[in-house]
Coordinates of C-alpha atoms in Angstrom, one line a residue:
M1 CA -97.0 -2.3 -177.5
E2 CA -94.2 -1.3 -179.9
Y3 CA -91.7 -3.9 -181.1
R4 CA -88.3 -3.9 -182.8
I5 CA -86.7 -6.7 -184.8
E6 CA -83.8 -8.6 -183.2
K7 CA -81.7 -11.2 -185.1
D8 CA -79.9 -14.3 -184.0
T9 CA -78.6 -17.4 -185.8
M10 CA -82.2 -18.7 -186.2
G11 CA -83.6 -15.6 -187.7
D12 CA -85.7 -12.6 -186.8
V13 CA -87.6 -12.1 -183.6
K14 CA -90.0 -9.4 -182.5
V15 CA -88.9 -7.9 -179.1
P16 CA -90.7 -5.3 -177.0
A17 CA -89.1 -2.0 -178.0
D18 CA -88.7 -0.8 -174.4
K19 CA -86.7 -3.7 -173.3
Y20 CA -82.9 -4.3 -173.5
W21 CA -83.1 -8.1 -174.0
G22 CA -82.7 -9.6 -177.5
A23 CA -83.7 -12.5 -179.7
Q24 CA -82.5 -15.4 -177.6
T25 CA -84.2 -14.0 -174.5
E26 CA -87.5 -13.5 -176.4
R27 CA -87.4 -17.0 -177.8
S28 CA -87.0 -18.4 -174.3
R29 CA -89.9 -16.3 -173.1
N30 CA -92.1 -17.7 -175.8
N31 CA -90.9 -21.3 -175.6
F32 CA -91.0 -21.8 -171.8
K33 CA -94.2 -20.4 -170.6
I34 CA -94.0 -22.5 -167.4
G35 CA -95.0 -20.9 -164.2
P36 CA -94.1 -17.3 -164.7
E37 CA -94.0 -16.8 -160.9
A38 CA -90.9 -19.1 -160.9
S39 CA -88.6 -16.4 -162.3
M40 CA -84.9 -16.8 -162.4
P41 CA -83.7 -15.4 -159.0
L42 CA -82.1 -12.0 -159.3
E43 CA -79.3 -13.2 -157.1
I44 CA -78.2 -15.4 -160.1
V45 CA -78.5 -12.4 -162.4
K46 CA -76.2 -10.4 -160.1
G47 CA -73.9 -13.3 -160.0
F48 CA -73.7 -13.0 -163.7
A49 CA -73.1 -9.3 -163.5
Y50 CA -70.1 -9.9 -161.3
L51 CA -68.6 -12.5 -163.6
K52 CA -69.3 -10.6 -166.8
K53 CA -67.5 -7.6 -165.3
A54 CA -64.6 -9.7 -164.1
A55 CA -64.4 -11.4 -167.6
A56 CA -64.3 -8.0 -169.3
H57 CA -61.5 -6.8 -167.0
T58 CA -59.6 -10.1 -167.4
N59 CA -59.9 -10.1 -171.2
N60 CA -58.7 -6.6 -171.3
Q61 CA -55.7 -7.2 -169.1
L62 CA -54.8 -10.2 -171.3
G63 CA -55.0 -8.1 -174.4
V64 CA -58.1 -9.6 -176.1
L65 CA -60.7 -6.9 -175.3
S66 CA -60.3 -3.1 -175.9
D67 CA -60.4 -0.6 -173.1
D68 CA -63.6 1.0 -174.5
K69 CA -65.5 -2.3 -174.5
K70 CA -64.2 -3.2 -171.0
E71 CA -65.6 0.1 -169.7
L72 CA -68.9 -0.2 -171.4
I73 CA -69.5 -3.8 -170.2
S74 CA -68.4 -2.8 -166.6
K75 CA -70.7 0.2 -166.5
V76 CA -73.8 -1.9 -167.4
C77 CA -72.8 -4.7 -165.0
D78 CA -72.5 -2.1 -162.2
E79 CA -76.0 -0.8 -163.1
I80 CA -77.3 -4.4 -162.8
L81 CA -75.7 -4.8 -159.5
E82 CA -77.3 -1.6 -158.3
G83 CA -80.7 -3.0 -159.3
K84 CA -81.4 -0.6 -162.1
H85 CA -82.5 -3.2 -164.6
D86 CA -84.3 -5.9 -162.5
D87 CA -87.2 -5.9 -165.0
Q88 CA -84.9 -6.9 -167.9
F89 CA -84.6 -10.5 -166.7
P90 CA -87.9 -12.1 -167.4
L91 CA -86.9 -15.8 -167.8
V92 CA -88.1 -18.6 -165.7
I93 CA -86.0 -21.4 -164.1
W94 CA -87.8 -23.9 -166.2
Q95 CA -85.6 -23.6 -169.3
T96 CA -82.5 -25.3 -170.7
G97 CA -80.7 -27.2 -167.9
S98 CA -77.4 -25.4 -168.6
G99 CA -79.0 -22.0 -168.1
T100 CA -77.9 -20.9 -171.6
Q101 CA -80.9 -18.6 -172.1
S102 CA -80.3 -16.8 -168.8
N103 CA -76.6 -16.3 -169.8
M104 CA -77.7 -14.9 -173.1
N105 CA -80.4 -12.8 -171.4
V106 CA -77.6 -11.1 -169.5
N107 CA -75.3 -10.8 -172.5
E108 CA -78.1 -9.2 -174.6
V109 CA -79.1 -6.7 -171.9
V110 CA -75.4 -5.7 -171.3
A111 CA -74.9 -5.3 -175.1
N112 CA -78.0 -3.3 -175.8
R113 CA -77.7 -1.1 -172.7
A114 CA -74.1 -0.5 -173.7
Q115 CA -75.4 0.9 -177.0
E116 CA -77.3 3.6 -175.2
I117 CA -74.4 4.4 -172.9
G118 CA -72.1 4.6 -176.0
G119 CA -74.5 7.1 -177.7
K120 CA -75.9 4.6 -180.2
K121 CA -79.5 3.4 -180.8
I122 CA -80.3 -0.3 -180.4
G123 CA -80.4 -1.8 -183.8
E124 CA -77.6 0.3 -185.2
E125 CA -74.1 -1.1 -185.7
R126 CA -73.1 -2.8 -182.5
L127 CA -70.6 -1.2 -180.1
I128 CA -70.7 -4.4 -178.0
H129 CA -71.6 -7.9 -179.3
P130 CA -73.4 -10.1 -176.8
N131 CA -71.5 -13.2 -177.8
D132 CA -68.2 -11.9 -179.1
D133 CA -67.6 -9.3 -176.4
V134 CA -69.9 -9.8 -173.3
N135 CA -69.5 -13.6 -173.5
K136 CA -65.9 -13.5 -174.6
S137 CA -63.8 -16.4 -173.1
Q138 CA -67.0 -17.9 -171.7
S139 CA -69.6 -20.5 -172.3
S140 CA -73.0 -20.9 -170.6
N141 CA -71.6 -24.1 -169.3
D142 CA -69.1 -22.4 -167.1
T143 CA -70.9 -19.0 -166.5
F144 CA -74.1 -20.4 -165.0
P145 CA -72.3 -22.5 -162.4
T146 CA -70.1 -19.6 -161.6
G147 CA -73.1 -17.2 -161.2
M148 CA -74.8 -19.9 -159.2
H149 CA -71.8 -20.3 -156.8
I150 CA -71.5 -16.5 -156.4
A151 CA -75.2 -16.1 -155.6
C152 CA -75.4 -19.1 -153.2
Y153 CA -72.2 -18.2 -151.4
K154 CA -73.4 -14.6 -150.9
M155 CA -76.8 -15.6 -149.7
V156 CA -75.4 -18.1 -147.1
L157 CA -72.9 -15.6 -145.9
E158 CA -75.0 -12.5 -145.9
N159 CA -78.5 -13.9 -144.9
T160 CA -78.5 -17.4 -143.7
I161 CA -75.6 -17.5 -141.2
P162 CA -76.4 -14.1 -139.6
G163 CA -80.0 -15.2 -139.1
I164 CA -79.1 -18.5 -137.5
E165 CA -76.5 -16.8 -135.3
Q166 CA -79.0 -14.3 -134.1
L167 CA -81.4 -17.0 -133.0
R168 CA -78.6 -19.1 -131.6
D169 CA -77.4 -16.2 -129.4
T170 CA -80.9 -15.6 -128.1
L171 CA -81.4 -19.2 -127.2
A172 CA -78.0 -19.2 -125.5
K173 CA -79.0 -16.3 -123.4
K174 CA -82.3 -18.1 -122.5
S175 CA -80.3 -21.2 -121.6
K176 CA -78.3 -19.1 -119.1
D177 CA -81.3 -17.3 -117.8
F178 CA -83.2 -20.6 -117.2
E179 CA -80.3 -22.6 -115.8
K180 CA -81.9 -23.0 -112.3
V181 CA -85.5 -23.6 -113.5
V182 CA -86.0 -27.3 -112.7
K183 CA -88.6 -29.0 -114.7
I184 CA -89.7 -32.5 -115.6
G185 CA -88.1 -34.1 -118.6
R186 CA -89.9 -36.0 -121.3
T187 CA -88.9 -39.0 -123.4
H188 CA -91.3 -40.7 -125.8
L189 CA -93.5 -37.7 -125.0
M190 CA -93.9 -39.2 -121.5
D191 CA -92.6 -38.0 -118.1
A192 CA -89.0 -38.7 -117.4
T193 CA -86.4 -37.5 -114.9
P194 CA -85.9 -33.8 -114.2
L195 CA -83.6 -31.4 -116.0
T196 CA -83.5 -27.6 -116.1
L197 CA -85.2 -25.5 -118.7
G198 CA -81.7 -24.1 -119.3
Q199 CA -80.3 -27.5 -120.0
E200 CA -83.2 -28.1 -122.5
F201 CA -82.5 -24.9 -124.3
S202 CA -78.7 -25.7 -124.3
G203 CA -79.5 -28.6 -126.6
Y204 CA -81.1 -26.2 -129.1
V205 CA -78.0 -24.0 -128.9
S206 CA -75.7 -27.0 -129.5
Q207 CA -77.8 -28.1 -132.5
L208 CA -77.5 -24.8 -134.2
N209 CA -73.8 -24.6 -133.4
H210 CA -73.2 -27.9 -135.1
G211 CA -75.3 -26.9 -138.1
L212 CA -73.4 -23.6 -138.4
K213 CA -70.1 -25.4 -138.3
A214 CA -71.2 -27.8 -141.0
L215 CA -72.5 -25.0 -143.2
K216 CA -69.4 -22.9 -142.8
N217 CA -67.2 -25.8 -143.7
T218 CA -69.0 -26.2 -147.1
L219 CA -68.2 -22.6 -148.1
E220 CA -64.7 -23.7 -149.1
H221 CA -66.1 -26.0 -151.8
L222 CA -68.7 -23.4 -152.8
S223 CA -66.0 -20.7 -153.3
E224 CA -64.6 -22.6 -156.2
I225 CA -65.8 -21.3 -159.5
A226 CA -66.1 -22.9 -162.9
L227 CA -65.3 -19.9 -165.1
G228 CA -62.4 -20.7 -167.4
G229 CA -63.7 -24.2 -168.3
T230 CA -65.9 -22.9 -171.1
A231 CA -67.7 -25.6 -173.1
V232 CA -66.6 -28.9 -171.6
G233 CA -63.9 -28.0 -169.0
T234 CA -60.9 -27.7 -171.4
G235 CA -60.9 -23.9 -171.4
I236 CA -61.2 -23.7 -175.2
N237 CA -61.1 -20.1 -176.6
T238 CA -59.6 -18.6 -173.4
P239 CA -56.3 -16.8 -173.3
E240 CA -53.4 -18.1 -171.2
G241 CA -53.9 -17.4 -167.5
Y242 CA -57.6 -16.5 -167.9
A243 CA -59.1 -18.9 -165.3
E244 CA -56.9 -17.8 -162.5
L245 CA -57.1 -14.1 -163.2
V246 CA -60.8 -14.0 -163.7
A247 CA -61.3 -15.7 -160.3
E248 CA -59.1 -13.0 -158.7
K249 CA -61.2 -10.3 -160.3
I250 CA -64.4 -11.9 -159.0
A251 CA -62.9 -12.1 -155.6
E252 CA -61.9 -8.5 -155.8
F253 CA -65.3 -7.2 -157.0
T254 CA -67.3 -9.3 -154.5
G255 CA -64.9 -9.0 -151.6
L256 CA -65.3 -12.7 -151.1
P257 CA -62.6 -15.5 -151.4
F258 CA -63.6 -17.0 -154.7
K259 CA -61.0 -19.0 -156.5
T260 CA -60.7 -21.0 -159.7
A261 CA -61.9 -24.6 -159.4
E262 CA -59.1 -27.0 -159.3
N263 CA -60.9 -29.3 -161.8
K264 CA -63.1 -27.6 -164.3
F265 CA -64.6 -30.9 -165.5
E266 CA -66.1 -31.5 -162.1
A267 CA -67.2 -27.9 -161.9
L268 CA -69.2 -28.2 -165.1
A269 CA -70.5 -31.7 -164.9
A270 CA -71.1 -32.2 -161.2
H271 CA -72.5 -29.7 -158.7
D272 CA -71.5 -31.6 -155.6
A273 CA -70.7 -28.3 -153.8
I274 CA -74.3 -27.3 -154.1
V275 CA -75.5 -30.7 -152.9
E276 CA -73.1 -30.6 -150.0
S277 CA -73.9 -27.1 -148.9
H278 CA -77.7 -27.6 -149.2
G279 CA -77.2 -30.8 -147.2
A280 CA -76.0 -28.6 -144.3
L281 CA -79.0 -26.3 -144.8
K282 CA -81.2 -29.4 -144.5
Q283 CA -79.4 -30.4 -141.3
I284 CA -80.2 -26.9 -139.9
A285 CA -83.8 -27.3 -141.0
V286 CA -84.0 -30.6 -139.1
S287 CA -82.7 -28.8 -136.0
L288 CA -85.0 -25.8 -136.4
N289 CA -88.0 -28.1 -136.8
K290 CA -87.1 -29.8 -133.5
I291 CA -86.7 -26.4 -131.8
G292 CA -90.0 -25.0 -133.2
N293 CA -92.0 -28.1 -132.3
D294 CA -90.5 -28.3 -128.8
I295 CA -91.4 -24.7 -128.1
R296 CA -94.8 -25.1 -129.5
M297 CA -95.5 -28.1 -127.3
L298 CA -93.9 -26.6 -124.2
A299 CA -96.2 -23.6 -124.6
S300 CA -99.3 -25.6 -125.4
G301 CA -102.5 -24.9 -123.6
P302 CA -102.0 -22.5 -122.0
R303 CA -104.3 -24.0 -119.4
S304 CA -105.2 -27.4 -120.7
G305 CA -101.9 -28.4 -122.2
I306 CA -98.3 -28.4 -120.9
G307 CA -98.0 -24.7 -120.6
E308 CA -94.5 -24.7 -119.1
I309 CA -93.3 -21.7 -121.0
I310 CA -95.0 -18.5 -122.1
I311 CA -94.5 -17.2 -125.6
P312 CA -95.5 -13.8 -127.0
A313 CA -99.0 -13.3 -128.1
N314 CA -98.6 -11.6 -131.5
E315 CA -102.0 -11.7 -133.1
P316 CA -105.5 -13.2 -132.7
G317 CA -105.3 -17.0 -133.3
S318 CA -108.9 -17.7 -134.4
S319 CA -111.7 -16.1 -136.4
I320 CA -114.3 -17.8 -134.2
M321 CA -112.7 -18.4 -130.8
P322 CA -112.2 -15.1 -129.0
G323 CA -109.0 -14.7 -127.0
K324 CA -107.3 -17.6 -128.7
V325 CA -103.5 -17.2 -129.3
N326 CA -101.6 -19.6 -131.4
P327 CA -97.9 -20.4 -131.8
T328 CA -97.8 -18.8 -135.2
Q329 CA -94.0 -18.3 -135.3
C330 CA -93.4 -22.0 -134.5
E331 CA -95.8 -22.9 -137.3
A332 CA -94.1 -20.6 -139.8
L333 CA -90.6 -21.9 -138.8
T334 CA -91.6 -25.5 -139.2
M335 CA -93.3 -24.9 -142.5
V336 CA -90.0 -23.3 -143.7
C337 CA -88.2 -26.5 -142.5
A338 CA -90.6 -28.6 -144.6
Q339 CA -89.9 -26.5 -147.7
V340 CA -86.1 -26.8 -147.2
M341 CA -86.3 -30.6 -146.8
G342 CA -88.4 -30.7 -150.0
N343 CA -85.9 -28.5 -151.8
D344 CA -83.1 -30.9 -150.7
V345 CA -84.8 -33.7 -152.6
A346 CA -84.9 -31.6 -155.8
I347 CA -81.3 -30.6 -155.4
T348 CA -80.2 -34.2 -154.7
V349 CA -82.0 -35.3 -157.9
G350 CA -80.5 -32.4 -159.7
G351 CA -77.1 -33.4 -158.6
T352 CA -77.5 -36.8 -160.2
Q353 CA -78.2 -35.2 -163.6
G354 CA -74.6 -34.8 -164.7
Q355 CA -74.1 -36.8 -167.9
Y356 CA -70.6 -36.8 -169.3
E357 CA -69.3 -33.2 -169.4
L358 CA -72.4 -31.2 -168.2
N359 CA -75.0 -31.2 -165.5
V360 CA -78.3 -30.1 -167.0
F361 CA -80.3 -29.3 -163.9
K362 CA -78.4 -26.1 -163.0
P363 CA -81.3 -23.6 -162.8
V364 CA -83.6 -25.7 -160.5
M365 CA -80.7 -26.5 -158.2
A366 CA -79.7 -22.9 -157.9
A367 CA -83.3 -21.7 -157.4
N368 CA -84.0 -24.2 -154.7
F369 CA -80.8 -23.5 -152.9
L370 CA -81.3 -19.8 -152.9
Q371 CA -84.9 -20.2 -151.6
S372 CA -83.7 -22.5 -148.8
A373 CA -80.9 -20.2 -147.8
R374 CA -83.1 -17.1 -147.7
L375 CA -86.0 -18.9 -146.0
I376 CA -83.8 -20.2 -143.2
G377 CA -82.1 -16.8 -142.6
D378 CA -85.4 -14.9 -142.7
A379 CA -87.3 -17.5 -140.6
C380 CA -84.6 -17.5 -137.9
V381 CA -84.8 -13.7 -137.6
S382 CA -88.6 -13.7 -137.5
F383 CA -88.7 -16.5 -134.9
D384 CA -86.1 -14.8 -132.8
E385 CA -87.7 -11.4 -132.8
N386 CA -91.3 -12.4 -132.5
C387 CA -91.0 -15.5 -130.3
A388 CA -87.7 -16.5 -128.8
V389 CA -86.7 -13.2 -127.2
G390 CA -90.0 -13.2 -125.4
I391 CA -90.0 -16.7 -124.0
E392 CA -90.4 -16.9 -120.2
P393 CA -90.9 -19.9 -117.9
N394 CA -94.3 -20.5 -116.3
K395 CA -92.8 -21.4 -113.0
A396 CA -96.1 -22.3 -111.2
R397 CA -97.0 -24.8 -114.0
I398 CA -93.5 -26.2 -114.1
Q399 CA -93.6 -26.8 -110.4
E400 CA -97.0 -28.4 -110.6
H401 CA -95.8 -30.9 -113.2
L402 CA -92.6 -31.6 -111.3
D403 CA -94.5 -32.3 -108.1
N404 CA -96.9 -34.6 -109.9
S405 CA -94.3 -36.6 -111.8
L406 CA -94.0 -40.3 -111.0
M407 CA -90.5 -40.4 -112.5
L408 CA -89.0 -38.7 -109.5
V409 CA -89.0 -42.2 -108.1
T410 CA -85.9 -42.9 -110.2
A411 CA -83.9 -41.2 -107.4
L412 CA -84.7 -44.2 -105.2
N413 CA -83.2 -46.8 -107.5
T414 CA -79.8 -46.8 -105.7
K415 CA -81.5 -46.7 -102.3
I416 CA -84.2 -49.3 -102.3
G417 CA -83.7 -51.0 -105.8
Y418 CA -85.5 -50.8 -109.1
E419 CA -88.3 -53.3 -108.2
K420 CA -89.4 -51.5 -105.0
A421 CA -89.2 -48.1 -106.7
A422 CA -91.3 -49.4 -109.6
K423 CA -93.9 -50.7 -107.1
I424 CA -94.1 -47.2 -105.5
A425 CA -94.7 -45.5 -108.9
K426 CA -97.2 -48.1 -110.1
T427 CA -99.2 -47.9 -106.9
A428 CA -99.2 -44.1 -106.8
H429 CA -100.4 -44.1 -110.5
E430 CA -103.2 -46.6 -109.8
N431 CA -104.4 -44.8 -106.7
G432 CA -103.8 -41.2 -107.9
T433 CA -101.7 -40.5 -104.9
R434 CA -98.3 -39.0 -104.2
L435 CA -95.1 -40.9 -104.4
K436 CA -94.1 -40.0 -100.9
D437 CA -97.4 -41.3 -99.5
E438 CA -97.1 -44.6 -101.2
A439 CA -93.4 -45.1 -100.4
V440 CA -94.3 -44.7 -96.7
N441 CA -97.5 -46.8 -96.9
L442 CA -95.5 -49.6 -98.5
G443 CA -93.0 -49.5 -95.8
Y444 CA -90.0 -49.1 -98.1
L445 CA -88.7 -45.8 -96.4
T446 CA -89.7 -43.1 -94.1
A447 CA -91.0 -39.7 -94.9
E448 CA -87.7 -38.2 -93.8
E449 CA -85.7 -40.5 -96.1
F450 CA -88.0 -39.7 -99.0
D451 CA -87.4 -35.9 -98.6
E452 CA -83.7 -36.5 -98.3
W453 CA -83.3 -38.8 -101.3
V454 CA -85.9 -37.4 -103.7
R455 CA -84.7 -33.9 -104.5
P456 CA -85.4 -32.9 -108.1
E457 CA -82.8 -30.1 -108.2
E458 CA -80.1 -32.7 -107.5
M459 CA -81.4 -35.0 -110.2
T460 CA -80.4 -32.6 -113.0
G461 CA -76.7 -33.0 -112.6
S462 CA -75.9 -29.4 -112.9
L463 CA -77.3 -28.1 -109.6
K464 CA -75.8 -30.5 -107.2
N465 CA -74.2 -29.0 -104.1

């Protein structure tokens, strides 16, 4: 491999000749060889590209950056956003907690690629300086949280919310389709009074609606960006009006309602918006875990379990048991939920690491957030398309369970009292007989009265009359 020599304030560094990154990126590559699979998410890199372009336009408009430099920086940022330089960002999330090296990675790539666009060779007199031009009016301390917010906001808006809404809509349709399918309810995993399968599914829909509302409400806080705070929040080395204008530029380039943070000291030192938004993602994970487990258990069997619903058979379930089909989508969904809940712990701990004017767990918070947001969106789509849309009731099995349930006796409480009703259920359970037979044998009511009073469809509330 051929190398070239790059310089920074600490001296010379050998850098692969075919790469655009410079000395500080290479130092980080060498100093943080920790889990190379844990690369800095490209969503963060693209967040940087948006803000670097916005900064160049703002600096130019405020008279502190030339037209030529603005154009060169903008062109490279556009190339990064188009995915043309994805291999130029090799750093891992396990680096300095401010994300300084990733900020410099972007600065160096922009500067060196600008050399080529400007007709110069890398190593010749610079057309664009990574610090003085690309990083002008910025600090890693305000660029990384800005890139983080851009990336996280876009992921939630473009991936997470649509995925959840797709699954929610399917479950809502199922709830309507199943509104007259009366089944036995279960509490404590034991038989309870009847409800409809549609009512059961309506609970899932409500869970997801509440989660979506909570998540969307957090976007307001997530839309606030730190850029303009520079090193400690005071905005040192920025021209007058920079913070407000650069936020407007970011909003313009992304098409999203980003705005300058009201308090830059909070924006640099505390990442409560990330903690808050991921808390909503955790809430959704809790809901999805419940939904996935319920559907897995309702479909269990199919002959020796509950088997009240039929789920699609997507692939063989066993390497040794022929014909076995497993609830694989339920398992994938609930594993995603476990990962999101674990990520929330890391983000919560990360949120506590704001000392004085800087939080120093930015990269791990951003990486965990983006993973959670993507996983939830993708898992909801996968679960929807490969499981939820194909769910159908097993009406024969549902009726069998309904007929065998002892908890139908609850309908007699207001007719003969709790004690007598309990005696009927207990006797039927001990003898392995039907409720109706024991009610008549005990002399508490007639067969006709039992048929009139014990009507499962009227016990659901929604199907009366």
